[in-house]
């Protein structure tokens, strides 16, 4: 009787091990599904948001051409240029032998895009709205298109972490909101001011500051009167614009700005004046550093 009990107990203890073994026919447990392999041809990227994202996804080696605005990114310099994003040429693009054109919705003219499609190039157009959600969607869409879903998840996770930290820093409210004037140079002696519905307006909002101008969207020329009325605490501008003006000393000599006292300069990368890319969170933190906000861990 005892012998029979021992046999039953032994069989019960062995059941998990037996279940884990292959069946008698030698069939192994089913393997986890793998992500489909995507064959990516040569790429042309148009618009800094697209170009920055493609490089962030680890596909920079496939890029054989970029538009002029993408040259604001250090990683894109040295790639063949295809011209201004709104004035592309089908001949020069097709000559690069690229299979895909990845572009924001500013790309054109429409007739050229149609010629590219007729010539056998796949044209992928993505929106360039200046919102965080549009940036997330762009990263996800490009990651899926390029077969880099894991890399896309990592890029988004890094962006979300930076933005969460920025939100914690922005929760420290000053006695009065910090007023930020966003300027960039369009040609010689032509400074433009960023209003609402711009990449820099969203950056300013995420930092917990306010745009020093209101009442219009897009960009308008800076006038001396507008500079005085803006009464900025901070002037944010591309590093290239600050250099072209002769540094901070040259900026302080600009009509209107010379009459406003007490503002600080925060230079950021040129690309953040054109689009919201994977490095948006880091640009927000740079502005928050200029605002003097304390560093806080995300919660």
Coordinates of C-alpha atoms in Angstrom, one line a residue:
X1 CA 0.0 0.0 0.0
X2 CA 2.8 2.4 0.9
X3 CA 4.6 1.5 -2.3
X4 CA 1.5 2.5 -4.4
X5 CA 1.2 5.8 -2.6
X6 CA 4.9 6.6 -3.3
X7 CA 4.3 5.9 -7.0
X8 CA 1.3 8.2 -7.2
X9 CA 3.2 11.0 -5.4
X10 CA 6.1 10.7 -7.8
X11 CA 3.9 10.9 -10.8
X12 CA 2.2 14.0 -9.5
X13 CA 5.6 15.8 -8.8
X14 CA 6.8 14.9 -12.3
X15 CA 3.8 16.4 -14.1
X16 CA 5.2 20.0 -14.5
X17 CA 8.5 18.6 -15.9
X18 CA 6.7 16.3 -18.3
X19 CA 4.5 19.1 -19.5
X20 CA 7.5 21.3 -20.3
X21 CA 9.1 18.6 -22.5
X22 CA 8.5 18.2 -26.2
X23 CA 5.7 15.8 -27.2
X24 CA 6.5 12.2 -28.1
X25 CA 6.5 13.2 -31.7
X26 CA 9.3 15.6 -31.1
X27 CA 7.3 18.8 -31.6
X28 CA 8.7 21.8 -29.9
X29 CA 6.6 24.5 -28.2
X30 CA 5.5 27.2 -30.7
X31 CA 8.0 30.1 -31.0
X32 CA 7.0 33.7 -30.3
X33 CA 5.9 35.6 -33.4
X34 CA 8.6 37.8 -34.9
X35 CA 8.1 41.2 -36.4
X36 CA 7.9 41.1 -40.2
X37 CA 11.2 42.0 -41.9
X38 CA 10.9 45.1 -44.0
X39 CA 13.1 45.6 -47.1
X40 CA 13.9 49.3 -47.0
X41 CA 15.2 50.9 -50.2
X42 CA 17.3 54.1 -50.5
X43 CA 15.5 57.0 -48.9
X44 CA 15.2 60.7 -49.5
X45 CA 13.9 62.6 -46.5
X46 CA 12.3 66.0 -46.7
X47 CA 11.6 68.2 -43.6
X48 CA 13.7 68.2 -40.5
X49 CA 11.1 66.3 -38.4
X50 CA 11.2 63.4 -40.9
X51 CA 15.0 63.4 -41.3
X52 CA 15.6 63.6 -37.5
X53 CA 13.2 60.8 -36.9
X54 CA 14.7 58.5 -39.5
X55 CA 18.1 58.9 -38.1
X56 CA 16.8 58.4 -34.5
X57 CA 15.4 55.1 -35.7
X58 CA 18.8 54.0 -36.8
X59 CA 18.1 54.2 -40.6
X60 CA 20.5 57.0 -41.5
X61 CA 22.6 54.8 -43.7
X62 CA 19.7 54.4 -46.1
X63 CA 19.3 58.2 -46.6
X64 CA 20.8 59.3 -49.9
X65 CA 19.3 62.8 -50.1
X66 CA 17.9 65.5 -47.8
X67 CA 16.2 68.8 -48.3
X68 CA 17.8 72.1 -47.4
X69 CA 15.9 72.6 -44.2
X70 CA 17.1 69.2 -42.9
X71 CA 20.7 70.5 -43.0
X72 CA 20.0 72.2 -39.7
X73 CA 20.6 68.7 -38.3
X74 CA 24.3 67.8 -37.9
X75 CA 23.6 64.1 -38.8
X76 CA 22.2 65.2 -42.2
X77 CA 25.1 67.3 -43.3
X78 CA 27.2 65.6 -46.0
X79 CA 24.1 63.9 -47.6
X80 CA 23.3 65.1 -51.2
X81 CA 20.9 68.1 -51.2
X82 CA 17.6 68.0 -53.1
X83 CA 16.7 71.7 -52.7
X84 CA 14.1 73.5 -50.8
X85 CA 11.2 71.4 -49.6
X86 CA 8.6 73.5 -51.4
X87 CA 10.5 73.6 -54.6
X88 CA 11.7 70.0 -55.3
X89 CA 12.8 68.8 -58.7
X90 CA 11.7 65.3 -59.9
X91 CA 14.8 65.0 -62.1
X92 CA 17.3 65.4 -59.3
X93 CA 15.3 63.2 -56.9
X94 CA 14.9 60.3 -59.4
X95 CA 18.6 60.6 -60.3
X96 CA 19.5 59.5 -56.7
X97 CA 18.0 56.1 -57.2
X98 CA 15.9 56.3 -54.1
X99 CA 12.8 54.1 -53.7
X100 CA 11.0 56.1 -51.1
X101 CA 10.5 59.8 -50.5
X102 CA 9.5 60.5 -46.9
X103 CA 8.3 64.0 -46.5
X104 CA 6.1 66.4 -44.4
X105 CA 3.0 67.9 -45.9
X106 CA 4.9 71.1 -46.8
X107 CA 6.8 69.3 -49.6
X108 CA 6.0 70.2 -53.2
X109 CA 5.0 71.3 -55.6
X110 CA 2.2 68.7 -56.1
X111 CA 3.1 68.2 -59.7
X112 CA 6.6 67.1 -58.8
X113 CA 5.3 64.6 -56.3
X114 CA 3.0 63.1 -58.9
X115 CA 6.0 62.9 -61.3
X116 CA 7.9 61.0 -58.7
X117 CA 5.1 58.5 -58.2
X118 CA 4.8 58.0 -62.0
X119 CA 8.6 57.5 -62.1
X120 CA 8.3 54.6 -59.6
X121 CA 9.1 56.3 -56.3
X122 CA 6.8 55.7 -53.4
X123 CA 5.9 59.1 -51.8
X124 CA 4.9 59.0 -48.1
X125 CA 3.5 62.3 -46.8
X126 CA 3.1 62.9 -43.1
X127 CA 1.6 66.0 -41.3
X128 CA 3.9 68.5 -39.6
X129 CA 1.5 70.0 -37.1
X130 CA 3.3 71.6 -34.2
X131 CA 1.9 69.3 -31.5
X132 CA 3.4 66.6 -29.3
X133 CA 0.7 64.1 -30.5
X134 CA 1.7 64.8 -34.1
X135 CA 5.3 64.1 -33.2
X136 CA 4.4 60.8 -31.5
X137 CA 2.3 59.8 -34.5
X138 CA 5.1 60.6 -36.9
X139 CA 7.6 58.5 -35.0
X140 CA 5.2 55.5 -34.8
X141 CA 4.3 55.8 -38.5
X142 CA 7.9 55.9 -39.7
X143 CA 8.9 53.1 -37.3
X144 CA 6.2 50.9 -38.8
X145 CA 7.1 51.9 -42.4
X146 CA 10.8 51.2 -41.8
X147 CA 10.3 48.0 -39.8
X148 CA 11.9 49.5 -36.7
X149 CA 9.0 49.2 -34.2
X150 CA 11.3 48.4 -31.2
X151 CA 13.4 51.4 -32.0
X152 CA 10.3 53.5 -32.4
X153 CA 9.0 52.4 -29.0
X154 CA 12.4 53.4 -27.5
X155 CA 12.4 56.8 -29.1
X156 CA 8.9 57.6 -27.9
X157 CA 9.8 56.3 -24.4
X158 CA 12.8 58.7 -24.3
X159 CA 10.6 61.6 -25.5
X160 CA 7.9 60.8 -22.9
X161 CA 10.5 60.7 -20.1
X162 CA 11.9 64.1 -21.1
X163 CA 8.4 65.6 -21.3
X164 CA 7.4 64.2 -17.9
X165 CA 10.4 65.7 -16.3
X166 CA 9.7 69.0 -18.0
X167 CA 6.1 68.9 -16.7
X168 CA 7.4 68.4 -13.2
X169 CA 9.7 71.4 -13.6
X170 CA 7.0 73.5 -15.0
X171 CA 4.8 72.8 -12.0
X172 CA 7.0 75.3 -10.1
X173 CA 5.1 78.5 -10.8
X174 CA 7.0 81.8 -10.6
X175 CA 5.3 85.0 -9.2
X176 CA 4.5 86.0 -12.8
X177 CA 4.7 83.9 -16.0
X178 CA 8.0 84.0 -17.9
X179 CA 7.5 85.8 -21.2
X180 CA 9.5 84.3 -24.1
X181 CA 10.0 86.0 -27.4
X182 CA 11.0 83.5 -30.2
X183 CA 13.0 85.0 -33.0
X184 CA 14.8 83.7 -36.1
X185 CA 16.5 85.4 -39.0
X186 CA 15.0 85.1 -42.5
X187 CA 17.7 86.6 -44.7
X188 CA 19.9 89.6 -43.9
X189 CA 18.4 92.1 -41.4
X190 CA 15.0 90.3 -41.3
X191 CA 14.1 89.0 -37.9
X192 CA 10.8 87.1 -37.6
X193 CA 8.7 86.5 -34.5
X194 CA 6.9 83.2 -33.8
X195 CA 3.3 83.5 -32.9
X196 CA 0.7 80.7 -32.1
X197 CA 0.5 77.4 -34.1
X198 CA 4.3 77.2 -34.4
X199 CA 6.8 74.7 -33.1
X200 CA 8.4 77.2 -30.8
X201 CA 5.0 78.2 -29.3
X202 CA 4.5 74.6 -28.3
X203 CA 8.0 74.4 -26.9
X204 CA 7.3 77.5 -24.8
X205 CA 4.0 76.1 -23.5
X206 CA 5.6 72.8 -22.6
X207 CA 8.3 74.7 -20.6
X208 CA 5.7 76.4 -18.5
X209 CA 6.3 79.9 -20.0
X210 CA 4.1 82.1 -22.2
X211 CA 4.7 83.4 -25.7
X212 CA 5.5 87.2 -25.4
X213 CA 3.4 87.9 -28.5
X214 CA -0.3 87.0 -29.2
X215 CA -3.0 87.7 -31.6
X216 CA -1.6 86.0 -34.7
X217 CA -0.4 82.6 -35.8
X218 CA 2.7 81.7 -37.8
X219 CA 5.6 84.1 -38.2
X220 CA 5.7 87.9 -38.7
X221 CA 8.5 90.4 -39.1
X222 CA 9.8 91.9 -35.8
X223 CA 9.3 95.7 -35.5
X224 CA 10.7 97.9 -32.8
X225 CA 7.2 98.6 -31.5
X226 CA 6.4 94.9 -31.3
X227 CA 9.6 94.2 -29.4
X228 CA 8.8 96.9 -26.8
X229 CA 5.2 95.7 -26.4
X230 CA 6.4 92.1 -26.0
X231 CA 8.5 93.0 -22.9
X232 CA 10.3 89.6 -23.0
X233 CA 12.0 88.0 -20.0
X234 CA 13.8 85.6 -22.4
X235 CA 14.7 85.8 -26.1
X236 CA 14.9 82.3 -27.6
X237 CA 16.5 82.0 -31.0
X238 CA 18.4 79.6 -33.2
X239 CA 22.1 79.5 -32.5
X240 CA 22.8 80.3 -36.2
X241 CA 20.7 83.5 -35.9
X242 CA 22.6 84.6 -32.8
X243 CA 25.9 84.1 -34.6
X244 CA 24.6 86.0 -37.7
X245 CA 23.6 89.0 -35.4
X246 CA 27.1 89.1 -33.9
X247 CA 26.3 87.4 -30.7
X248 CA 24.4 88.7 -27.7
X249 CA 26.0 92.2 -28.2
X250 CA 24.5 92.4 -31.7
X251 CA 21.1 91.2 -30.5
X252 CA 21.0 93.9 -27.8
X253 CA 21.6 96.5 -30.5
X254 CA 18.4 95.5 -32.5
X255 CA 15.9 98.3 -32.6
X256 CA 13.2 97.8 -29.9
X257 CA 15.2 95.1 -28.1
X258 CA 17.7 97.7 -27.2
X259 CA 14.9 99.6 -25.3
X260 CA 13.8 96.5 -23.3
X261 CA 15.9 95.8 -20.2
X262 CA 16.5 92.7 -18.2
X263 CA 16.0 89.9 -20.8
X264 CA 18.2 86.8 -21.1
X265 CA 19.2 84.9 -24.3
X266 CA 18.5 81.2 -24.7
X267 CA 19.9 79.8 -28.0
X268 CA 18.6 76.5 -29.2
X269 CA 19.2 74.3 -32.2
X270 CA 17.8 75.6 -35.4
X271 CA 15.7 72.5 -36.0
X272 CA 13.4 73.3 -33.1
X273 CA 12.1 76.4 -34.9
X274 CA 10.9 74.3 -37.8
X275 CA 9.5 71.1 -36.3
X276 CA 8.9 69.0 -33.2
X277 CA 11.2 66.0 -33.4
X278 CA 12.5 63.3 -31.1
X279 CA 14.7 65.8 -29.3
X280 CA 11.8 68.1 -28.4
X281 CA 12.0 67.3 -24.7
X282 CA 15.7 68.2 -24.5
X283 CA 15.0 71.6 -26.1
X284 CA 12.2 72.2 -23.5
X285 CA 14.7 71.5 -20.7
X286 CA 17.2 73.9 -22.3
X287 CA 14.6 76.7 -22.1
X288 CA 13.7 75.7 -18.6
X289 CA 17.3 76.0 -17.6
X290 CA 17.3 79.5 -19.0
X291 CA 14.2 80.2 -17.0
X292 CA 16.0 79.1 -13.8
X293 CA 13.6 76.3 -13.0
X294 CA 14.9 73.7 -10.6
X295 CA 15.6 70.2 -11.9
X296 CA 13.0 67.7 -10.6
X297 CA 12.7 64.0 -11.1
X298 CA 9.6 62.6 -12.8
X299 CA 7.0 61.1 -10.5

